[in-house]
């Protein structure tokens, strides 16, 4: 058991930032040109990729505000839980953002021209003296400094009694789903006053509650297929063609638990914290507390690959339970070619696993280690004695520094890592040489850092 | 398997930690998180089961078949002071032969529970002694139809309608009152062997996986509340538990009842639908807020 000192230190945050600045969602747009982040304060910051490959701030807006539910006497947090981009149809960009209760559709558009030469108003907007107007003019559009506006287009509210944990846009680009702890609803992007309930796990008697929905996602190509994971460690694939209410699953992905490994915390560590379809649509990536698993959609009884992210924590579960760290929900990501998967860990570490070569790397995203243009060194966590100077001992891991949210560019080897209030964007060194976008990330050539300023 | 050496201490501390988490979740910003509280209730259930199993293992180890009657006699001679002369205390078993009555519990399954024929059948009323009550743990795996009333049964002898059962397998005496099963927080047989340890709930070192049992561990039954106040200081966080009861306002009846139908009891598998159902009181309290 760890010493009590570690537990108490977990409650103290670094003084440099406030809780509201902690990033809670990271998402690349479908083309990869934009990167959106959401934080606990309800703000969204959008970065745009510059021609040279860097990402700079494009737009910032306040998406959600704290609300109060008077009926239940509950405060509704403004924390952004998920952001999802719509496919781009015209010059504007649309994205969905959600907090615990309300989903919003935002339109982000540019304005680089403005009309000048109004008849009744002058340049500052003051009314002109009518008696001084001698002729009429037609206002003309003149170039102006680029202005990026974010405007709220739709509000999808009052459809969830429980906390929304995921949203996912269908491949048909017309509908999307939103999932809370017990229900999944299907929306039309244009209709805000009604939604269809497609999954309902709420038992007749709440005393019999045994599982909750943790994540839900649409299949990338088949608009009738969706997957959702549960707190019991199972992932279900549902076909919306078979029936309106998809409580009955088409497939159930569950791996038998080895009874020899049972502990007090077996249920907690088996709870699935993220589900991602591969880009090909053939595989599912699930993340539970200690591992990441790749499932073939055609095989339900066990995953095709299991990657231990930080199995050395297995002996520390009690301490992690006391500090609430065991409830952390790590996300996971595929690269563009589905050959590498990535997920976060503690101590600002994140891990990448190459599926074909079975090689993996642990990297650190922190200000002390990351310098601009510097190549990241692989890190190692050791359980016993340090074999190398650069090794990090398990007991010295900082559990306050957790990388829960990571995102991979849809085609290029660019990754976005959120570490508390900082966003790190890394790219593969080889991309500078114009290599093919699908170039694999190799362990002996760690990615190069491109630092993005904090929000 | 959960390592036996760490079982006892961890189980108790986990129980109190879990209860504290559930309590704190009420005041957390954003409302109660159903997922987290569900997971905490799983830990609570696991810890509770381990704790109970250890206690039963302790009892089982200390019992010998030949000592059944002796034990019963010793129970009769229990010092009333041990039982704390309070009306809400547990009920003391009466005459030895009255303990053996299994007839009243016809509904009990014979799994571990001793549906053994009683040598001297007695009526429930005879078994009910109008003295300080001392409740004994039930070994019964059958769910009892607990009424969903928030208030625990009235333990005063005047209102009791009890049936007392002795399980000849585990040598545990059970008293059923008003359809509710009352369990002891410490066994009646322990005083026979070591009176000083009677109320220590942390002295369990063995890990014995008995079939699912009506739990006592952190259950804040009123009888236990008064008794545990006498316990050693490193007992369960009883004060906190009592406070939690009043805060939640429900009787945790879901956790007390229905430890039923547990297959795979001896290989340490905890899960069963009805054991999960016993989490109901927690989720009910959670959802209510």
XYZ file of C-alpha atoms in Angstrom:
744
model
C 0.000 0.000 0.000
C 1.224 3.441 -0.751
C 1.961 5.782 2.062
C -0.813 8.194 3.069
C 1.230 11.176 1.897
C 0.496 10.412 -1.702
C -3.208 10.489 -1.081
C -3.248 13.863 0.516
C -1.187 15.492 -2.099
C -3.637 14.537 -4.738
C -6.110 17.093 -3.596
C -3.890 20.081 -4.119
C -3.835 21.467 -7.614
C -1.046 23.430 -9.104
C -1.550 27.088 -8.426
C -0.900 28.252 -11.939
C -4.325 27.555 -13.313
C -7.898 27.297 -12.216
C -10.148 24.318 -12.428
C -12.120 25.988 -15.193
C -9.096 25.904 -17.471
C -8.768 22.154 -17.412
C -9.340 20.788 -20.879
C -12.171 18.285 -20.978
C -12.580 17.573 -24.702
C -10.302 17.471 -27.743
C -11.416 16.774 -31.295
C -9.987 17.198 -34.767
C -12.344 18.213 -37.528
C -13.075 15.689 -40.228
C -10.459 17.129 -42.524
C -7.985 17.761 -39.760
C -7.712 21.414 -40.588
C -9.267 22.413 -37.286
C -8.838 21.242 -33.734
C -11.428 22.068 -31.103
C -10.924 21.900 -27.359
C -13.456 22.329 -24.606
C -12.745 23.016 -20.964
C -14.429 22.757 -17.616
C -15.409 26.400 -17.761
C -17.649 25.784 -20.749
C -15.353 27.465 -23.249
C -14.429 26.159 -26.654
C -11.188 27.077 -28.371
C -10.715 26.214 -32.017
C -7.279 25.973 -33.577
C -6.598 26.117 -37.273
C -3.727 24.528 -39.057
C -1.461 27.012 -40.736
C 0.186 26.316 -44.072
C 3.458 25.529 -42.336
C 1.798 22.891 -40.260
C 1.342 24.716 -36.972
C -1.960 25.111 -35.207
C -2.943 28.564 -34.040
C -5.987 29.873 -32.248
C -8.803 30.442 -34.693
C -11.818 31.150 -32.532
C -12.856 31.163 -28.900
C -16.357 31.241 -27.549
C -18.320 30.416 -24.465
C -20.401 27.386 -25.293
C -22.152 26.487 -22.074
C -22.870 28.339 -18.891
C -23.590 26.901 -15.466
C -27.262 26.309 -14.981
C -29.486 25.408 -12.125
C -32.208 22.822 -12.199
C -34.764 24.213 -9.807
C -36.878 21.100 -9.682
C -34.098 18.888 -8.492
C -32.080 21.579 -6.798
C -29.071 20.581 -8.807
C -26.416 22.640 -10.391
C -25.653 21.678 -13.974
C -21.985 21.918 -14.738
C -20.864 23.889 -17.734
C -18.007 21.519 -18.381
C -17.805 20.489 -22.023
C -18.038 16.724 -22.111
C -17.714 16.111 -25.828
C -17.175 17.981 -29.075
C -17.966 16.524 -32.460
C -17.428 18.187 -35.822
C -19.898 17.882 -38.652
C -18.574 17.165 -42.116
C -17.978 20.415 -43.911
C -20.611 21.234 -46.492
C -19.858 24.876 -47.271
C -17.501 27.551 -46.148
C -18.793 27.488 -42.596
C -17.894 24.880 -40.009
C -20.370 23.238 -37.699
C -19.687 21.479 -34.475
C -21.736 19.972 -31.683
C -20.786 20.616 -28.095
C -22.411 19.146 -25.038
C -22.325 19.436 -21.295
C -24.214 17.181 -18.878
C -27.658 18.159 -20.083
C -27.694 20.256 -23.237
C -26.275 19.809 -26.719
C -25.585 22.808 -28.908
C -24.850 23.202 -32.570
C -22.425 25.984 -33.369
C -21.644 27.554 -36.679
C -18.170 28.966 -37.044
C -17.792 31.216 -40.020
C -15.347 33.752 -41.280
C -15.987 37.230 -42.270
C -13.355 39.102 -44.193
C -15.445 41.739 -45.867
C -17.810 44.283 -44.521
C -20.191 46.707 -46.138
C -19.122 50.312 -46.088
C -20.899 53.430 -47.208
C -24.202 53.358 -45.438
C -26.472 56.262 -46.079
C -27.953 56.770 -42.659
C -25.032 55.794 -40.468
C -21.468 56.861 -40.481
C -18.452 54.597 -40.060
C -18.782 54.506 -36.300
C -22.431 53.627 -36.509
C -23.792 56.949 -35.408
C -26.811 58.310 -37.185
C -25.998 60.902 -39.742
C -27.665 64.257 -39.822
C -30.292 63.749 -42.517
C -30.200 67.333 -43.579
C -26.552 66.921 -44.542
C -27.183 64.006 -46.893
C -27.121 65.214 -50.431
C -26.845 61.997 -52.401
C -27.496 58.301 -52.092
C -24.806 55.701 -52.304
C -24.854 51.958 -52.523
C -22.849 50.286 -49.755
C -19.935 48.289 -51.081
C -18.083 45.340 -49.558
C -14.563 46.158 -48.603
C -11.971 43.780 -47.168
C -11.492 43.783 -43.464
C -9.423 41.920 -40.945
C -10.512 38.388 -40.699
C -13.217 37.946 -38.133
C -14.222 34.498 -37.010
C -17.665 34.291 -35.559
C -19.259 31.484 -33.674
C -23.006 31.578 -33.631
C -25.393 29.256 -31.891
C -27.654 27.556 -34.389
C -29.479 24.880 -32.440
C -30.049 23.955 -28.834
C -31.042 20.368 -28.090
C -32.227 20.474 -24.528
C -34.371 18.652 -21.995
C -33.952 15.222 -23.438
C -31.713 13.666 -20.834
C -32.553 12.979 -17.232
C -29.043 11.719 -16.557
C -25.626 13.068 -17.406
C -24.753 13.080 -21.092
C -21.495 11.265 -21.697
C -21.246 11.102 -25.484
C -22.476 12.425 -28.793
C -21.799 10.918 -32.165
C -22.703 12.119 -35.613
C -24.086 9.578 -38.012
C -22.469 8.952 -41.351
C -25.668 10.151 -42.972
C -24.817 13.650 -41.700
C -28.452 14.189 -40.824
C -28.780 12.520 -37.486
C -26.711 12.134 -34.396
C -27.010 10.300 -31.121
C -26.585 11.492 -27.575
C -26.075 9.096 -24.698
C -26.483 9.531 -20.987
C -26.050 6.993 -18.207
C -29.168 5.062 -19.042
C -30.523 6.175 -22.378
C -29.462 6.922 -25.912
C -31.422 9.348 -28.042
C -31.396 9.862 -31.771
C -31.732 13.392 -33.069
C -32.129 15.078 -36.371
C -29.715 17.969 -36.635
C -32.474 20.265 -37.778
C -35.079 19.355 -35.203
C -34.569 20.412 -31.651
C -37.888 19.770 -29.992
C -37.962 16.004 -30.229
C -35.732 12.992 -30.347
C -36.145 9.252 -30.562
C -35.067 7.026 -27.721
C -33.190 4.083 -29.146
C -31.666 2.503 -26.071
C -33.118 2.480 -22.595
C -31.325 0.651 -19.820
C -33.311 2.063 -16.983
C -34.772 -0.816 -14.975
C -38.328 -0.844 -13.724
C -37.034 -0.657 -10.241
C -33.951 1.467 -9.810
C -32.848 -0.825 -7.036
C -32.040 -3.361 -9.694
C -29.704 -1.056 -11.532
C -26.589 -2.964 -12.407
C -25.023 -1.154 -15.318
C -24.885 2.221 -16.969
C -23.946 3.364 -20.451
C -20.511 4.882 -20.599
C -19.890 5.742 -24.256
C -21.843 5.464 -27.497
C -20.702 5.897 -31.077
C -22.026 5.480 -34.566
C -20.299 3.237 -37.061
C -18.213 5.353 -39.441
C -19.805 3.954 -42.584
C -22.995 2.110 -41.740
C -25.623 4.559 -40.678
C -27.703 1.857 -39.006
C -25.006 0.532 -36.696
C -24.027 1.997 -33.405
C -22.018 0.733 -30.484
C -22.270 1.524 -26.822
C -20.219 0.386 -23.892
C -21.280 -0.142 -20.336
C -19.889 -0.015 -16.849
C -19.849 -3.801 -16.700
C -17.102 -3.972 -19.301
C -19.292 -5.032 -22.184
C -19.687 -3.322 -25.516
C -22.802 -3.792 -27.558
C -23.325 -3.302 -31.246
C -26.856 -2.382 -32.169
C -28.568 -2.437 -35.508
C -31.230 0.199 -35.774
C -32.893 -1.545 -38.653
C -34.017 -4.479 -36.582
C -36.198 -2.599 -34.205
C -36.862 0.891 -32.982
C -35.644 0.277 -29.464
C -32.211 -1.231 -29.518
C -32.129 -2.677 -26.030
C -31.459 -6.040 -27.621
C -28.010 -6.007 -29.032
C -26.954 -7.430 -32.341
C -23.523 -8.258 -30.929
C -22.110 -8.289 -27.453
C -18.379 -7.895 -27.030
C -17.317 -9.235 -23.707
C -14.221 -10.965 -22.510
C -14.527 -13.497 -19.732
C -12.894 -12.250 -16.569
C -10.317 -14.491 -14.973
C -11.691 -15.273 -11.518
C -8.175 -15.503 -10.150
C -7.808 -11.798 -10.719
C -10.832 -10.793 -8.755
C -10.457 -7.987 -6.311
C -12.606 -5.444 -4.605
C -12.217 -3.223 -7.615
C -12.817 -5.682 -10.428
C -15.994 -3.976 -11.497
C -14.444 -0.547 -11.531
C -11.431 -1.423 -13.608
C -13.485 -3.338 -16.117
C -15.783 -0.403 -16.796
C -15.220 0.796 -20.338
C -14.259 4.454 -20.475
C -14.035 4.957 -24.235
C -15.077 3.253 -27.450
C -13.798 4.167 -30.897
C -14.513 2.541 -34.210
C -11.513 2.192 -36.455
C -11.517 4.306 -39.575
C -12.067 1.196 -41.608
C -15.109 0.317 -39.553
C -13.863 -3.203 -39.018
C -12.503 -2.855 -35.504
C -13.529 -1.440 -32.183
C -11.106 0.041 -29.695
C -12.209 -0.019 -26.071
C -10.401 1.417 -23.095
C -10.857 0.299 -19.549
C -8.857 1.442 -16.576
C -5.745 -0.625 -17.099
C -5.846 -1.730 -20.703
C -6.923 -1.005 -24.236
C -8.471 -3.694 -26.375
C -8.997 -4.016 -30.081
C -12.033 -6.029 -31.086
C -12.879 -7.431 -34.460
C -16.540 -6.797 -35.105
C -16.839 -10.355 -36.278
C -15.633 -11.879 -33.039
C -17.493 -11.163 -29.868
C -16.038 -13.449 -27.268
C -12.623 -11.896 -26.954
C -10.579 -9.025 -28.322
C -8.045 -9.621 -31.055
C -5.486 -7.503 -29.242
C -5.046 -6.393 -25.661
C -2.598 -3.701 -24.679
C -1.651 -3.148 -21.064
C -1.441 0.583 -20.577
C -0.284 0.724 -16.987
C -0.654 -2.665 -15.413
C 1.739 -1.658 -12.653
C -1.187 0.155 -11.089
C -2.937 -3.109 -10.365
C -1.338 -3.359 -6.955
C -2.224 0.228 -6.131
C -5.914 0.096 -6.795
C -6.840 0.692 -3.192
C -4.951 3.952 -3.047
C -6.314 4.993 -6.383
C -9.773 4.248 -5.124
C -9.307 6.424 -2.088
C -8.104 9.297 -4.208
C -10.842 8.810 -6.780
C -8.268 8.311 -9.501
C -9.703 4.899 -10.225
C -12.731 6.652 -11.681
C -10.709 8.545 -14.264
C -12.013 8.012 -17.757
C -9.240 7.735 -20.284
C -9.962 8.175 -23.951
C -8.280 6.369 -26.787
C -7.628 7.055 -30.443
C -6.750 5.403 -33.741
C -4.328 6.846 -36.221
C -5.474 7.482 -39.763
C -4.486 4.074 -41.080
C -5.656 2.136 -37.998
C -2.158 0.824 -37.494
C -1.402 2.615 -34.232
C -3.557 3.235 -31.194
C -2.941 5.839 -28.548
C -4.190 6.482 -25.065
C -3.256 8.539 -22.045
C -1.981 7.615 -18.595
C -0.733 9.329 -15.451
C 2.265 11.537 -14.813
C 1.494 13.261 -18.112
C 2.453 10.094 -19.910
C 0.697 8.868 -22.981
C 1.236 5.629 -24.804
C 1.171 4.492 -28.388
C 0.935 0.912 -29.538
C 1.840 -0.194 -33.015
C -0.491 -3.026 -33.800
C 1.566 -4.783 -36.414
C 4.961 -4.742 -34.778
C 3.577 -4.873 -31.240
C 5.992 -2.177 -30.266
C 4.884 0.467 -27.871
C 6.234 3.714 -26.589
C 5.589 5.872 -23.559
C 6.002 9.585 -23.984
C 5.619 12.512 -21.670
C 3.768 15.728 -22.352
C 4.909 18.356 -19.918
C 6.497 21.750 -20.021
C 9.668 20.627 -18.336
C 10.326 17.936 -20.850
C 8.940 19.406 -24.020
C 10.848 22.065 -25.850
C 9.842 23.375 -29.173
C 11.126 21.242 -32.015
C 12.670 18.849 -29.580
C 12.306 15.186 -30.153
C 10.567 13.392 -27.340
C 12.422 10.720 -25.560
C 10.639 7.531 -24.732
C 9.962 7.063 -21.042
C 9.789 3.965 -18.949
C 7.989 3.174 -15.760
C 9.736 0.658 -13.585
C 8.216 -1.264 -10.743
C 11.303 -2.196 -8.832
C 14.751 -0.727 -9.018
C 15.519 1.749 -11.712
C 17.457 0.153 -14.479
C 18.166 3.435 -16.177
C 18.498 6.941 -14.920
C 15.600 8.110 -17.009
C 13.250 5.500 -15.598
C 10.370 6.655 -13.487
C 9.464 4.631 -10.475
C 5.844 3.737 -9.937
C 5.848 5.340 -6.541
C 6.899 8.673 -7.950
C 4.106 8.923 -10.489
C 2.065 12.060 -10.141
C -1.555 11.003 -10.308
C -2.785 14.561 -10.518
C -1.229 14.820 -13.941
C -3.451 12.693 -16.041
C -3.884 12.655 -19.776
C -7.501 11.766 -20.281
C -8.104 13.346 -23.672
C -6.085 12.632 -26.774
C -6.859 12.997 -30.447
C -5.197 11.893 -33.638
C -5.400 13.775 -36.907
C -7.687 11.882 -39.300
C -5.007 11.405 -41.937
C -1.648 12.790 -40.838
C 0.615 11.850 -37.993
C -0.332 14.749 -35.816
C -1.610 14.200 -32.315
C -3.184 16.503 -29.777
C -2.644 15.772 -26.109
C -4.503 17.554 -23.344
C -2.619 17.667 -20.046
C -4.699 19.556 -17.464
C -4.873 23.064 -18.855
C -2.229 22.584 -21.515
C -2.636 21.400 -25.042
C 0.302 19.780 -26.773
C 0.371 19.130 -30.452
C 2.965 16.719 -31.722
C 3.793 15.806 -35.244
C 5.907 13.153 -36.715
C 9.289 14.448 -37.693
C 9.010 12.797 -41.044
C 6.038 14.818 -42.073
C 8.358 17.747 -42.679
C 9.974 15.833 -45.458
C 6.731 15.439 -47.245
C 6.380 11.778 -46.481
C 3.222 9.993 -47.209
C 0.536 10.890 -44.746
C 0.213 7.329 -43.710
C 3.802 7.051 -42.545
C 3.883 4.987 -39.446
C 5.162 6.303 -36.202
C 8.214 4.329 -35.292
C 9.500 3.892 -31.870
C 13.052 4.929 -32.555
C 11.933 8.185 -34.092
C 9.793 9.811 -31.517
C 7.523 12.574 -32.609
C 8.663 16.145 -32.599
C 6.999 18.621 -30.400
C 5.108 21.633 -31.555
C 3.974 23.524 -28.563
C 0.628 25.221 -28.577
C 0.019 28.020 -26.130
C -2.273 27.314 -23.231
C -5.805 28.597 -23.507
C -8.835 -14.403 -4.869
C -8.573 -11.433 -2.662
C -5.557 -11.996 -0.498
C -6.659 -13.174 2.866
C -4.035 -11.303 4.775
C -5.307 -7.917 3.727
C -8.898 -8.854 3.722
C -10.077 -7.920 7.118
C -8.603 -4.489 7.422
C -9.225 -3.480 3.862
C -12.780 -4.615 3.881
C -13.702 -2.454 6.787
C -11.830 0.584 5.640
C -13.200 0.165 2.160
C -16.679 0.072 3.523
C -16.247 3.294 5.396
C -14.437 4.944 2.524
C -17.188 3.928 0.154
C -19.881 5.218 2.416
C -18.042 8.472 2.716
C -17.799 8.780 -1.028
C -21.486 8.224 -1.435
C -22.185 10.778 1.214
C -19.867 13.325 -0.364
C -21.390 12.809 -3.753
C -24.539 14.434 -2.539
C -22.845 17.769 -2.228
C -20.738 17.534 -5.348
C -21.282 20.077 -8.025
C -23.268 18.804 -10.928
C -25.384 16.410 -8.947
C -24.915 12.795 -8.096
C -22.988 10.890 -10.692
C -24.837 7.676 -11.229
C -21.927 5.836 -12.787
C -19.485 6.607 -10.048
C -21.926 5.782 -7.303
C -22.799 2.511 -8.953
C -19.138 1.566 -9.027
C -18.712 2.597 -5.416
C -21.637 0.408 -4.471
C -19.934 -2.534 -6.145
C -16.865 -1.979 -4.001
C -19.081 -1.695 -0.996
C -20.771 -4.950 -1.809
C -17.503 -6.756 -2.409
C -16.004 -5.455 0.799
C -19.098 -6.355 2.710
C -19.093 -9.889 1.422
C -15.481 -10.436 2.246
C -16.058 -9.043 5.676
C -19.007 -11.299 6.246
C -17.208 -14.324 4.919
C -14.385 -13.761 7.288
C -16.672 -13.535 10.222
C -18.437 -16.697 9.304
C -15.166 -18.429 8.784
C -14.180 -17.400 12.226
C -17.349 -18.809 13.622
C -17.053 -21.962 11.658
C -13.556 -22.601 12.798
C -14.486 -22.198 16.382
C -17.346 -24.559 16.300
C -17.278 -28.231 16.901
C -20.225 -30.462 16.411
C -19.881 -31.896 19.862
C -19.970 -28.464 21.409
C -23.346 -27.509 20.082
C -25.213 -28.101 23.225
C -22.416 -26.787 25.310
C -22.438 -23.638 23.368
C -26.125 -23.272 23.803
C -25.778 -23.621 27.508
C -23.074 -21.100 27.564
C -25.213 -18.754 25.640
C -27.820 -18.974 28.316
C -25.294 -18.052 30.869
C -24.197 -15.009 29.023
C -23.636 -12.099 31.258
C -26.541 -9.794 30.651
C -24.215 -6.853 31.000
C -22.551 -7.883 27.786
C -25.769 -7.405 26.030
C -26.220 -3.878 27.281
C -29.475 -3.395 28.967
C -31.097 -1.424 26.260
C -34.362 -2.217 24.695
C -32.989 -1.916 21.237
C -30.293 -4.420 21.906
C -30.173 -7.787 20.311
C -32.204 -10.588 21.536
C -30.688 -13.233 23.699
C -31.328 -16.773 22.917
C -33.317 -18.568 25.482
C -33.185 -22.101 26.629
C -30.867 -24.260 24.673
C -33.465 -26.515 23.228
C -35.435 -23.549 22.166
C -32.540 -22.520 20.019
C -32.760 -25.543 17.918
C -36.014 -24.876 16.401
C -35.855 -24.837 12.729
C -39.429 -25.533 12.281
C -40.430 -21.977 12.123
C -38.196 -21.340 9.224
C -39.646 -23.725 6.813
C -38.949 -21.404 4.022
C -35.233 -21.504 4.536
C -33.279 -23.402 1.966
C -31.034 -26.065 3.349
C -27.953 -24.742 1.656
C -26.001 -23.756 4.623
C -28.824 -22.847 6.786
C -29.702 -25.552 9.127
C -33.121 -26.646 8.259
C -32.278 -29.395 10.590
C -35.041 -30.871 12.560
C -35.149 -29.458 15.935
C -34.839 -31.623 18.927
C -37.371 -29.729 20.874
C -39.687 -27.760 18.757
C -41.003 -24.701 20.215
C -43.339 -21.996 19.246
C -42.002 -18.663 18.280
C -43.461 -17.176 21.353
C -41.596 -19.536 23.568
C -38.407 -18.726 21.832
C -38.941 -15.123 22.390
C -37.541 -14.159 25.653
C -38.601 -10.958 27.221
C -35.077 -10.182 28.165
C -32.341 -8.227 26.500
C -32.229 -9.463 22.983
C -29.077 -10.670 21.365
C -29.372 -11.214 17.668
C -27.447 -13.826 15.883
C -26.262 -13.911 12.405
C -28.256 -15.714 9.900
C -26.713 -18.187 7.617
C -29.704 -18.270 5.482
C -29.369 -17.653 1.839
C -33.023 -17.329 1.220
C -34.236 -13.871 0.676
C -36.533 -12.703 3.301
C -39.430 -10.606 2.262
C -38.337 -7.544 4.037
C -40.940 -4.899 4.114
C -39.629 -1.825 2.417
C -40.185 0.261 5.423
C -37.503 2.744 6.190
C -37.454 2.106 9.850
C -35.921 -1.022 11.162
C -37.942 -3.411 13.120
C -38.730 -2.561 16.592
C -36.466 -4.641 18.646
C -38.155 -4.254 21.899
C -39.099 -7.609 23.227
C -42.600 -6.589 23.891
C -43.310 -6.344 20.214
C -41.270 -9.222 19.041
C -42.568 -12.170 17.251
C -39.563 -14.294 16.908
C -38.507 -17.617 15.626
C -35.132 -18.870 16.597
C -33.144 -21.229 14.464
C -29.894 -22.948 15.057
C -27.938 -23.996 12.065
C -26.180 -27.191 12.874
C -23.694 -26.735 10.086
C -22.324 -23.430 11.100
C -23.725 -23.471 14.588
C -25.105 -20.086 14.158
C -28.292 -19.160 15.827
C -30.723 -17.053 13.933
C -33.640 -15.139 15.140
C -36.290 -13.966 12.795
C -38.573 -11.248 13.959
C -41.523 -9.867 12.137
C -40.345 -11.404 8.948
C -37.076 -9.562 9.136
C -33.834 -11.226 9.726
C -31.690 -9.761 12.384
C -28.042 -10.351 12.471
C -25.554 -9.853 15.069
C -22.550 -7.767 14.561
C -20.651 -10.215 16.598
C -21.481 -13.739 17.236
C -22.962 -15.117 20.377
C -20.538 -17.927 20.343
C -17.513 -15.814 20.528
C -18.147 -14.835 24.090
C -17.983 -18.456 24.914
C -14.519 -18.742 23.672
C -13.154 -15.308 24.253
C -15.430 -12.796 25.824
C -12.893 -10.073 25.493
C -13.012 -10.295 21.785
C -16.708 -10.440 21.469
C -17.208 -7.042 20.112
C -14.098 -6.670 18.125
C -15.077 -6.803 14.560
C -11.604 -6.596 13.237
C -10.173 -9.789 14.553
C -10.763 -11.917 11.582
C -7.795 -13.299 9.884
C -9.129 -16.094 7.848
C -10.878 -15.765 4.647
C -13.626 -18.239 4.307
C -16.054 -18.014 1.525
C -19.339 -19.115 2.813
C -22.473 -18.933 0.794
C -24.031 -15.573 0.633
C -25.273 -14.565 3.960
C -27.393 -11.927 5.356
C -24.923 -9.263 5.956
C -24.222 -7.420 9.069
C -21.045 -5.616 8.380
C -21.774 -2.010 7.949
C -25.487 -2.340 8.186
C -26.604 0.316 10.524
C -29.220 -1.645 12.350
C -30.176 0.160 15.469
C -29.274 -2.737 17.644
C -25.863 -2.668 16.189
C -25.545 1.004 16.670
C -25.798 0.777 20.387
C -23.589 -2.247 20.535
C -20.911 -0.942 18.329
C -20.536 2.084 20.431
C -19.062 -0.255 22.913
C -16.726 -1.656 20.388
C -13.129 -0.872 20.083
C -12.324 2.343 18.375
C -11.030 0.823 15.249
C -14.330 -0.733 14.475
C -16.417 0.359 11.578
C -17.148 4.007 11.322
C -20.351 3.501 13.154
C -20.951 7.078 14.017
C -20.621 7.989 10.398
C -22.838 5.143 9.386
C -25.505 6.198 11.806
C -25.323 9.712 10.523
C -25.531 8.483 6.987
C -28.678 6.634 7.831
C -30.372 9.721 9.024
C -29.104 11.657 6.068
C -30.301 9.264 3.495
C -33.500 8.692 5.287
C -33.916 5.205 4.006
C -33.367 2.047 5.891
C -30.831 0.393 3.649
C -33.297 -2.397 3.579
C -32.107 -3.316 0.160
C -28.696 -4.106 1.508
C -29.954 -5.994 4.507
C -32.260 -8.217 2.631
C -32.077 -10.606 -0.158
C -28.686 -12.115 -0.251
C -30.299 -14.802 -2.163
C -29.639 -17.443 -4.622
C -25.918 -17.322 -4.714
C -24.289 -19.829 -6.856
C -20.596 -20.309 -6.850
C -20.352 -19.327 -3.302
C -17.283 -21.307 -2.516
C -15.127 -20.177 -5.335
C -15.326 -16.617 -4.322
C -17.548 -15.327 -7.019
C -19.569 -12.590 -5.594
C -21.797 -11.669 -8.363
C -25.372 -12.634 -8.504
C -28.379 -10.795 -9.679
C -29.957 -10.633 -6.320
C -26.854 -9.631 -4.536
C -26.774 -6.786 -6.966
C -30.377 -6.154 -6.244
C -29.413 -5.549 -2.700
C -27.623 -2.467 -3.863
C -30.984 -1.035 -4.477
C -31.182 1.028 -1.407
C -28.030 2.786 -2.428
C -29.159 3.566 -5.888
C -32.532 4.552 -4.606
C -30.959 6.976 -2.262
C -28.676 8.131 -5.017
C -31.402 8.655 -7.542
C -33.592 10.385 -5.054
C -31.136 13.150 -4.917
